[in-house]
Tab-separated table of C-alpha atoms in Angstrom:
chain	number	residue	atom	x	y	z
A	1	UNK	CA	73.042	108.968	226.547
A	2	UNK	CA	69.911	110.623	225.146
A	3	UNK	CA	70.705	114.142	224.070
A	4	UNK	CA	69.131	116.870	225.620
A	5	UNK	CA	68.500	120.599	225.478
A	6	UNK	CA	71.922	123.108	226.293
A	7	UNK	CA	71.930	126.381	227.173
A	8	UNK	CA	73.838	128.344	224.396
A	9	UNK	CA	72.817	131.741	226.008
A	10	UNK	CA	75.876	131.876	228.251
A	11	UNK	CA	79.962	131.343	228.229
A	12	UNK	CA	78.837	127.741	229.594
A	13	UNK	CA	77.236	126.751	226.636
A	14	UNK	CA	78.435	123.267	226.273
A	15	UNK	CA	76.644	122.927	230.032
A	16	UNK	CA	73.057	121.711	230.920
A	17	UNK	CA	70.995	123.777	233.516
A	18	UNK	CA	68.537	121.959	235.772
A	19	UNK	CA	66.838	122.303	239.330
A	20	UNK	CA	67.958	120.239	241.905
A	21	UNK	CA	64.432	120.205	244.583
A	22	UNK	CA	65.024	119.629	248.318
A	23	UNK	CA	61.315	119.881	249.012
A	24	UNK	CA	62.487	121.109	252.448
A	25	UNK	CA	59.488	121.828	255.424
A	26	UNK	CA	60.264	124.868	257.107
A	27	UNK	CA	58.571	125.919	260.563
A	28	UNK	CA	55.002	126.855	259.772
A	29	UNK	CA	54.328	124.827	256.904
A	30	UNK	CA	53.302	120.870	256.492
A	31	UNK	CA	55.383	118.295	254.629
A	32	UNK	CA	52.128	118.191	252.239
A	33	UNK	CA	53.185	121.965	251.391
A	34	UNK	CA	56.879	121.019	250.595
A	35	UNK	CA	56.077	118.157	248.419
A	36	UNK	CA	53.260	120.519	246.564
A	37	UNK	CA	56.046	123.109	246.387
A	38	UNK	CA	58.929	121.266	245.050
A	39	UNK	CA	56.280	120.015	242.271
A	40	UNK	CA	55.419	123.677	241.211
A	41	UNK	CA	58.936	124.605	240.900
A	42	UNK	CA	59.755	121.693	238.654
A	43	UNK	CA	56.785	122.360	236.297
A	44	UNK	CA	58.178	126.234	236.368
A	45	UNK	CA	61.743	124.720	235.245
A	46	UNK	CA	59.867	123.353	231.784
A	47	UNK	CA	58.272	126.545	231.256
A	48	UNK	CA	61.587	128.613	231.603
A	49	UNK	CA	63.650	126.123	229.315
A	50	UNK	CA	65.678	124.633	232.321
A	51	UNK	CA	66.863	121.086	230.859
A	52	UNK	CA	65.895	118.998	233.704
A	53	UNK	CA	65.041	118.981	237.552
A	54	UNK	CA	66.796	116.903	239.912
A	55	UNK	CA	65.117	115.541	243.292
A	56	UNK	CA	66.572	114.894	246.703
A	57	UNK	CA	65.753	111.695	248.523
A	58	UNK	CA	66.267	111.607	252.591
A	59	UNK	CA	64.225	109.797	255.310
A	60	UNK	CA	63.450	110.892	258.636
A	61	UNK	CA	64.251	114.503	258.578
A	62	UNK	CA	62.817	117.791	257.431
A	63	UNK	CA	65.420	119.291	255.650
A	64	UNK	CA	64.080	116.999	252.906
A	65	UNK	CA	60.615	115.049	252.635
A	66	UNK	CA	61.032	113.039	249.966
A	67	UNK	CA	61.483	109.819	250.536
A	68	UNK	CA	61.591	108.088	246.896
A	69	UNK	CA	62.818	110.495	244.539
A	70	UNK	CA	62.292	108.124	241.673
A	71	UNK	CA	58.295	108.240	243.441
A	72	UNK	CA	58.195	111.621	242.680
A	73	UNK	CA	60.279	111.568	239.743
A	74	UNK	CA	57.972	109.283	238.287
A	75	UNK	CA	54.702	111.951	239.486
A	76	UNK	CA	56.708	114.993	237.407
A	77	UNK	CA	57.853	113.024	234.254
A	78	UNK	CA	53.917	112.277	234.148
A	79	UNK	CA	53.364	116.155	234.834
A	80	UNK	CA	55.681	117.263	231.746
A	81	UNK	CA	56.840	116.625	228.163
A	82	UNK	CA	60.332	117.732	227.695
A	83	UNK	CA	62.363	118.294	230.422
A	84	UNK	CA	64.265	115.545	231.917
A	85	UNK	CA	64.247	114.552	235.864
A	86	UNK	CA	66.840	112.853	237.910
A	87	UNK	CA	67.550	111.582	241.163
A	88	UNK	CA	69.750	113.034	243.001
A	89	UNK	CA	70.364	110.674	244.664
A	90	UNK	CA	68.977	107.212	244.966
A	91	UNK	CA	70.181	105.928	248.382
A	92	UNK	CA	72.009	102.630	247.344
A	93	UNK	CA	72.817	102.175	251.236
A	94	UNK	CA	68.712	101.184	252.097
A	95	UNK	CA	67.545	100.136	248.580
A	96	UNK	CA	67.865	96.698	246.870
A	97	UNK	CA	69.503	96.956	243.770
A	98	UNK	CA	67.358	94.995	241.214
A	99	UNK	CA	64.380	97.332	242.811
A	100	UNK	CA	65.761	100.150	242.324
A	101	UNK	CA	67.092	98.884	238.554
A	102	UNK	CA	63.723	97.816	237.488
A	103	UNK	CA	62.123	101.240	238.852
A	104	UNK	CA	64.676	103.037	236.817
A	105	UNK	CA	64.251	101.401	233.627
A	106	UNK	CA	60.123	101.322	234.114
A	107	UNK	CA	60.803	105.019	234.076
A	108	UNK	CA	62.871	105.378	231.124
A	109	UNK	CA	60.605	103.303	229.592
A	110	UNK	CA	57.282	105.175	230.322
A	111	UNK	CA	59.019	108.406	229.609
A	112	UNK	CA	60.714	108.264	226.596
A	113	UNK	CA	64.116	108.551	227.747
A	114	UNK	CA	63.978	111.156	230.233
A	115	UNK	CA	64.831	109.785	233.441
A	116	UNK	CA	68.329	110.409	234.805
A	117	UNK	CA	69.487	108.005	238.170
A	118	UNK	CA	71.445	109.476	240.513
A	119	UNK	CA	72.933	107.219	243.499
A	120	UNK	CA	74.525	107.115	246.508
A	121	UNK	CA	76.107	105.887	249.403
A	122	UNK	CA	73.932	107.351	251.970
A	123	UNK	CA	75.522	107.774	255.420
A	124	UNK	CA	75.872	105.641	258.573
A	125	UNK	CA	72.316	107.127	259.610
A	126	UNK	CA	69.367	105.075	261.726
A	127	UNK	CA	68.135	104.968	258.137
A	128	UNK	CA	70.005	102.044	257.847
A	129	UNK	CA	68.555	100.120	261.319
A	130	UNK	CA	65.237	100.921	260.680
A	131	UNK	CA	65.131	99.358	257.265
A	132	UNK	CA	67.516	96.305	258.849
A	133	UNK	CA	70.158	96.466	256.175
A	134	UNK	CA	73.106	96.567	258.929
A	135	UNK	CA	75.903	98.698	258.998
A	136	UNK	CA	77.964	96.648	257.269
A	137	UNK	CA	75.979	97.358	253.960
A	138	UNK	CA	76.233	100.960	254.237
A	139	UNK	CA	80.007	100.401	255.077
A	140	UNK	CA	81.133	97.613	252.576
A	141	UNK	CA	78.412	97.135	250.201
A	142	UNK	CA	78.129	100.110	247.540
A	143	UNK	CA	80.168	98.263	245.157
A	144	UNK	CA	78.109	95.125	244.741
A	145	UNK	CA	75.152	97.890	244.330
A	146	UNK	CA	76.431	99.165	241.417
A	147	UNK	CA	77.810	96.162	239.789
A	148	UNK	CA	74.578	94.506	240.313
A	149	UNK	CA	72.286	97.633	239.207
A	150	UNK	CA	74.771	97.890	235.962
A	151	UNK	CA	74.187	94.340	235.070
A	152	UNK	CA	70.752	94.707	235.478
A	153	UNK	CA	70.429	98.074	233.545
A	154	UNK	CA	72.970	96.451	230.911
A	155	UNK	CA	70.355	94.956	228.438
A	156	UNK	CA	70.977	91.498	228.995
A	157	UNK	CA	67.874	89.491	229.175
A	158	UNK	CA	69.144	87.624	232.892
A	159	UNK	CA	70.951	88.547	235.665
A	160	UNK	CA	72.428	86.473	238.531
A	161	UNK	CA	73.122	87.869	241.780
A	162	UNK	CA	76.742	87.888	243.371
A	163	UNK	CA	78.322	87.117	247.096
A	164	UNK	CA	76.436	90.175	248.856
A	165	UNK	CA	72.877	89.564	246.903
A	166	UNK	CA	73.243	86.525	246.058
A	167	UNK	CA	70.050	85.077	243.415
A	168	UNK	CA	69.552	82.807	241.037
A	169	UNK	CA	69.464	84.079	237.510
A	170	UNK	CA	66.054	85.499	236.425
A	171	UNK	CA	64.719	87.433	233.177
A	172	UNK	CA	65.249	90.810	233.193
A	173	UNK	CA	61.737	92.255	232.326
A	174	UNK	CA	61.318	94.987	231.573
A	175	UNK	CA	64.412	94.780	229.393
A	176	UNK	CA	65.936	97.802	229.119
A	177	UNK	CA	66.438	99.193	225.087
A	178	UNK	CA	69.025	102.212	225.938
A	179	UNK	CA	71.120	102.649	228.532
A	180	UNK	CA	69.949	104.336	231.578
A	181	UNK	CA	71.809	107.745	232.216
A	182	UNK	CA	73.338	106.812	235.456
A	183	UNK	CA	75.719	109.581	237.996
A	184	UNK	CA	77.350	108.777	241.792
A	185	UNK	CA	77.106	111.354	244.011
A	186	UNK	CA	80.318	111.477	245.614
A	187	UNK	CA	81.703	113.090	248.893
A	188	UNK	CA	84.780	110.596	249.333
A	189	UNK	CA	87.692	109.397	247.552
A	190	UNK	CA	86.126	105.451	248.026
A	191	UNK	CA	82.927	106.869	245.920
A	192	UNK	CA	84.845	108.462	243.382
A	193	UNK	CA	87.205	105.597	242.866
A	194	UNK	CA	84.081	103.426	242.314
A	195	UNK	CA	82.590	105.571	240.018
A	196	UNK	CA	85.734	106.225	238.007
A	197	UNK	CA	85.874	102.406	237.516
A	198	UNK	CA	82.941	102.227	235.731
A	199	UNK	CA	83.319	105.233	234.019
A	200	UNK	CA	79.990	106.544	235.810
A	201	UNK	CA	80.026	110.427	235.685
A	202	UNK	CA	79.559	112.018	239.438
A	203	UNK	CA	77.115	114.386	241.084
A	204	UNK	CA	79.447	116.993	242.991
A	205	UNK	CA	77.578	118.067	246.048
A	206	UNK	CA	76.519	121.988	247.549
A	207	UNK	CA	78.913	121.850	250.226
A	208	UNK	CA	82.174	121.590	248.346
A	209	UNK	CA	83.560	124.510	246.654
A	210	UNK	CA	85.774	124.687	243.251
A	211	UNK	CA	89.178	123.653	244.445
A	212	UNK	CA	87.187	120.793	246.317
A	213	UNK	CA	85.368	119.503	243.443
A	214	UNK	CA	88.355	119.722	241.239
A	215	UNK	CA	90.753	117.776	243.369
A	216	UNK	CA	87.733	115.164	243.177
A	217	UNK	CA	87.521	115.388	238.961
A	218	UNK	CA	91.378	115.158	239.098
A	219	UNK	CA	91.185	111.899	241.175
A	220	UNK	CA	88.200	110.588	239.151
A	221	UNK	CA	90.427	111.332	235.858
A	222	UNK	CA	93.341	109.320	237.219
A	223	UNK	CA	91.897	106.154	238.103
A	224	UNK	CA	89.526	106.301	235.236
A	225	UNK	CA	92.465	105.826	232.921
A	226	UNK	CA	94.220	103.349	235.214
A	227	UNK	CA	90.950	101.270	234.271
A	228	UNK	CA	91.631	102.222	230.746
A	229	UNK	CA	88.698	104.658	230.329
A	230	UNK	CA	88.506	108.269	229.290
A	231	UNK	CA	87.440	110.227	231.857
A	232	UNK	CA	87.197	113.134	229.810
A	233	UNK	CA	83.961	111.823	228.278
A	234	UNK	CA	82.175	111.576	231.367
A	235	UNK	CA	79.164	113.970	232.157
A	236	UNK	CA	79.732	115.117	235.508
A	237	UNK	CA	77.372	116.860	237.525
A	238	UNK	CA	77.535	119.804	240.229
A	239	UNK	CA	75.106	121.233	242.542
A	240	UNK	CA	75.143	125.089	243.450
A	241	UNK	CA	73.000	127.226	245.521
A	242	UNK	CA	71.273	130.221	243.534
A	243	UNK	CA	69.900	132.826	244.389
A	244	UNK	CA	69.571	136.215	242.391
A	245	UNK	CA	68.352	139.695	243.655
A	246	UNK	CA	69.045	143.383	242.561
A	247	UNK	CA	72.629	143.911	244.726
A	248	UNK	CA	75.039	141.747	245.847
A	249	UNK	CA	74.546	142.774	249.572
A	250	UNK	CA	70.153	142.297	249.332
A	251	UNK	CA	71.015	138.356	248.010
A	252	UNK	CA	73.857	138.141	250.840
A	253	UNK	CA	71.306	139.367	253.575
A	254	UNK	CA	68.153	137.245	252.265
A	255	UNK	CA	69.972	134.027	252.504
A	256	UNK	CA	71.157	134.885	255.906
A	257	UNK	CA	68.821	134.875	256.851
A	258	UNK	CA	66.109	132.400	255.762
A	259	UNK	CA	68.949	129.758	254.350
A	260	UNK	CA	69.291	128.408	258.089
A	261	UNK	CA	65.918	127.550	258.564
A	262	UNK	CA	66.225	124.770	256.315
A	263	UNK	CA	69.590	123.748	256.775
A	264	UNK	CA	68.195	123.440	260.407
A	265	UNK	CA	66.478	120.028	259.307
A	266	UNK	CA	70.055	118.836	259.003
A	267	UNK	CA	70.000	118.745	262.833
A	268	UNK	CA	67.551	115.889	262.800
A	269	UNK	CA	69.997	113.627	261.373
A	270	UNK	CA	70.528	110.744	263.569
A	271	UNK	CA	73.929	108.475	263.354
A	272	UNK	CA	73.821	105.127	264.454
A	273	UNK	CA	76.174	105.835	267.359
A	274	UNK	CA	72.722	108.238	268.355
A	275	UNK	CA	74.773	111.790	267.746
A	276	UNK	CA	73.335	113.865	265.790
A	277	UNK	CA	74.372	114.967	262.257
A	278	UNK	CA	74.798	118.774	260.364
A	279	UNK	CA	77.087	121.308	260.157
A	280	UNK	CA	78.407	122.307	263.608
A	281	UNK	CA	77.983	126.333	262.735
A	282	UNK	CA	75.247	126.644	260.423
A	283	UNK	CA	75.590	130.781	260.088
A	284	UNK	CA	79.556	129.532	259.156
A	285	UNK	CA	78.506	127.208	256.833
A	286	UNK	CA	75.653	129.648	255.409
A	287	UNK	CA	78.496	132.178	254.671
A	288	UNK	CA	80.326	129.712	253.187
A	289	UNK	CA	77.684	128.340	250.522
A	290	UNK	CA	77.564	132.661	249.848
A	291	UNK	CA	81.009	133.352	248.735
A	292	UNK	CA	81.063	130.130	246.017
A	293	UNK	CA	77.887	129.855	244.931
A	294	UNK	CA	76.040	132.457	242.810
A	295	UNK	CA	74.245	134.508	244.997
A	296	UNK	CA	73.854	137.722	244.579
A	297	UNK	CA	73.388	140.508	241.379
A	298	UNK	CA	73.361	139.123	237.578
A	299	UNK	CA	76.693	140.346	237.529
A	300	UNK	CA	78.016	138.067	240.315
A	301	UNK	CA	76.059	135.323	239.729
A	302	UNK	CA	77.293	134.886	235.936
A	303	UNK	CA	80.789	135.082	237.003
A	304	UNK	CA	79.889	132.148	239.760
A	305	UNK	CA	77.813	130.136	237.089
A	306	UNK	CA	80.518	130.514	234.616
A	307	UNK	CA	83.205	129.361	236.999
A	308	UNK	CA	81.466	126.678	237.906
A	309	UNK	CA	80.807	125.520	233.741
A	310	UNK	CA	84.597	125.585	233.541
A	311	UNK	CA	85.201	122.828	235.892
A	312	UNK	CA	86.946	120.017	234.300
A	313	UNK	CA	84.271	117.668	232.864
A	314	UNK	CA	81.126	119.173	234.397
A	315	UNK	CA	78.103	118.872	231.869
A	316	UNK	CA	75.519	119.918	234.493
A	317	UNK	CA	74.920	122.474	237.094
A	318	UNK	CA	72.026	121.614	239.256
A	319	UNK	CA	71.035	124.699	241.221
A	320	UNK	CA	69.075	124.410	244.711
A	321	UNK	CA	67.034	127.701	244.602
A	322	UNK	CA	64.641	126.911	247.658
A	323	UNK	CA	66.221	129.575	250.104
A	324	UNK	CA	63.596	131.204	251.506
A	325	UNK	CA	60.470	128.435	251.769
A	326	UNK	CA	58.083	131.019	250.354
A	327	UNK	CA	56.928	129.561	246.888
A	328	UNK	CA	56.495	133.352	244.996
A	329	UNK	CA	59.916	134.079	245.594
A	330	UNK	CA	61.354	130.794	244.596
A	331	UNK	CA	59.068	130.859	241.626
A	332	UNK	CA	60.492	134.763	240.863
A	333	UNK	CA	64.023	132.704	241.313
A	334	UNK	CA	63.721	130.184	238.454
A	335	UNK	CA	62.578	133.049	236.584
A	336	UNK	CA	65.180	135.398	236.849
A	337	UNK	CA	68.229	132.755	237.476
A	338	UNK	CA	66.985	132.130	233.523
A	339	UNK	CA	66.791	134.882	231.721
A	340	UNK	CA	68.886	137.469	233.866
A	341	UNK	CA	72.016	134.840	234.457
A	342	UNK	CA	71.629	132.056	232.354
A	343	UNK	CA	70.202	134.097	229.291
A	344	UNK	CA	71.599	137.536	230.557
């Protein structure tokens, strides 16, 4: 993998930093507003020394409106010089492999190395009927994905399809001339199993908490060495909500309440069965994401940060900092998550 900057400011100093952008719509504003938003706060991330940004992709719903995240990766790489951007994540469930291969090494290409993919599984959303994939893709088909989108990304100057995308072989162009830094995000056992077998580090999502994310590491560690790889060397990601304010009890109260109005796009999720998706108790869940993430003073939010470093494996912490919707104060955010936590 291409090396990029670290942090050494911090007791995680062997860990990256980076943004991880929702570009959530919240009542009041437009979609066009998000999008501009999430933009703005991943050109701040270069000019406070972040080492990448990391970009949500969803369809259909508010809580995030982006629906290509290697679209607008491909708009802030083009926007910046150093810092590296990611997807996080590619949804593998409504995308065609080779596309989504050839997109990600056009972008490593035309950036000098500093694209990052991120995929996943998606979920048994109406994403999946309206782009008439079939459920049975979403349900049975990640593997052939990935084994297709590694082949592809491999080097090799052809690549045949197999039983699920079945093609003849064609040239590979453009041929990719490094590897393309690849994670799974990972919610399930199934995922982490996959990823473990191709020694493919994961992306660790915002809802688990420690114990959760090591009991997935541990399980990703196991079956990587029953495939004869080293897990150890893989460059796991983990995604945290930040947010940083004077006290403890000011952070604790500002998230409670603007958090929920984006977490209320989760609502609009629609499952195939036509129920409707998010967390049941979204002031629950809110409290939740406040006592194991780093919210809160400098003090508290090192202590979260470097408890989060010190996860088995974990190269990157990708922290979603868009709590309240209003652009100053997210701005004020990546600012002081820097230099008062990260640098403090």
């Amino acid at each position: 993998m291409t090396a990029d900057h670290r942090d050494a400011g911090w007791p995680g100093g062997q860990v990256q930093t980076h943004l991880f952008l929702l570009a959530g719509h919240r009542a009041g504003g437009s979609h066009a507003e998000a999008l501009s938003d999430a933009h703005r706060y991943g050109l701040a991330a270069e000019d406070a020394g972040y080492a990448g940004v990391w970009i949500a992709e969803h369809h259909f719903i508010s809580y995030g409106v982006c629906p290509s995240a290697t679209t607008f990766a491909a708009h802030l790489l083009g926007s910046t010089r150093r810092i590296a951007v990611g997807t996080a994540a590619c949804v593998l469930s409504v995308r065609h492999p080779v596309s989504l291969a050839e997109e990600a090494v056009l972008l490593d290409e035309l950036s000098g190395g500093r694209f990052r993919l991120g995929v996943a599984r998606g979920g048994p959303w109406v994403d999946v009927e309206v782009f008439g994939i079939g459920e049975d893709r979403y349900t049975g088909g990640m593997a052939d994905a990935v084994e297709i989108l590694l082949r592809w990304m491999s080097g090799a100057a052809t690549v045949a399809g197999n039983a699920r995308f079945p093609f003849r072989p064609v040239q590979v162009v453009p041929r990719p001339r490094r590897p393309i830094p690849t994670w799974v995000a990972a919610t399930s056992p199934a995922t982490v199993d996959l990823a473990a077998r191709h020694g493919l580090p994961l992306l660790l999502g915002l809802h688990a908490d420690l114990d959760e994310k090591r009991e997935l590491l541990a399980r990703y560690a196991q079956v990587a060495a029953e495939h004869g790889r080293d897990g150890s060397r893989a460059p796991h990601g983990s995604v945290h909500l930040a947010h940083v304010e004077d006290t403890d009890m000011a952070a604790a109260r500002t998230v409670r309440d603007e958090l929920p109005g984006l977490l209320a796009g989760t609502r609009e999720y629609v499952r195939l069965d036509g129920t409707r998706g998010g967390p049941p108790d979204i002031d629950a869940y809110v409290r939740k994401l406040i006592a194991v993430h780093p919210v809160g003073s400098p003090r508290r939010c090192r202590a979260a940060v470097a408890a989060a470093a010190a996860l088995p494996g974990v190269r990157h912490l990708l922290f979603l900092v868009e709590v309240t919707g209003d652009r100053a104060t997210t701005l004020r955010t990546i600012a002081r998550l820097r230099s008062d936590v990260l640098h403090g």
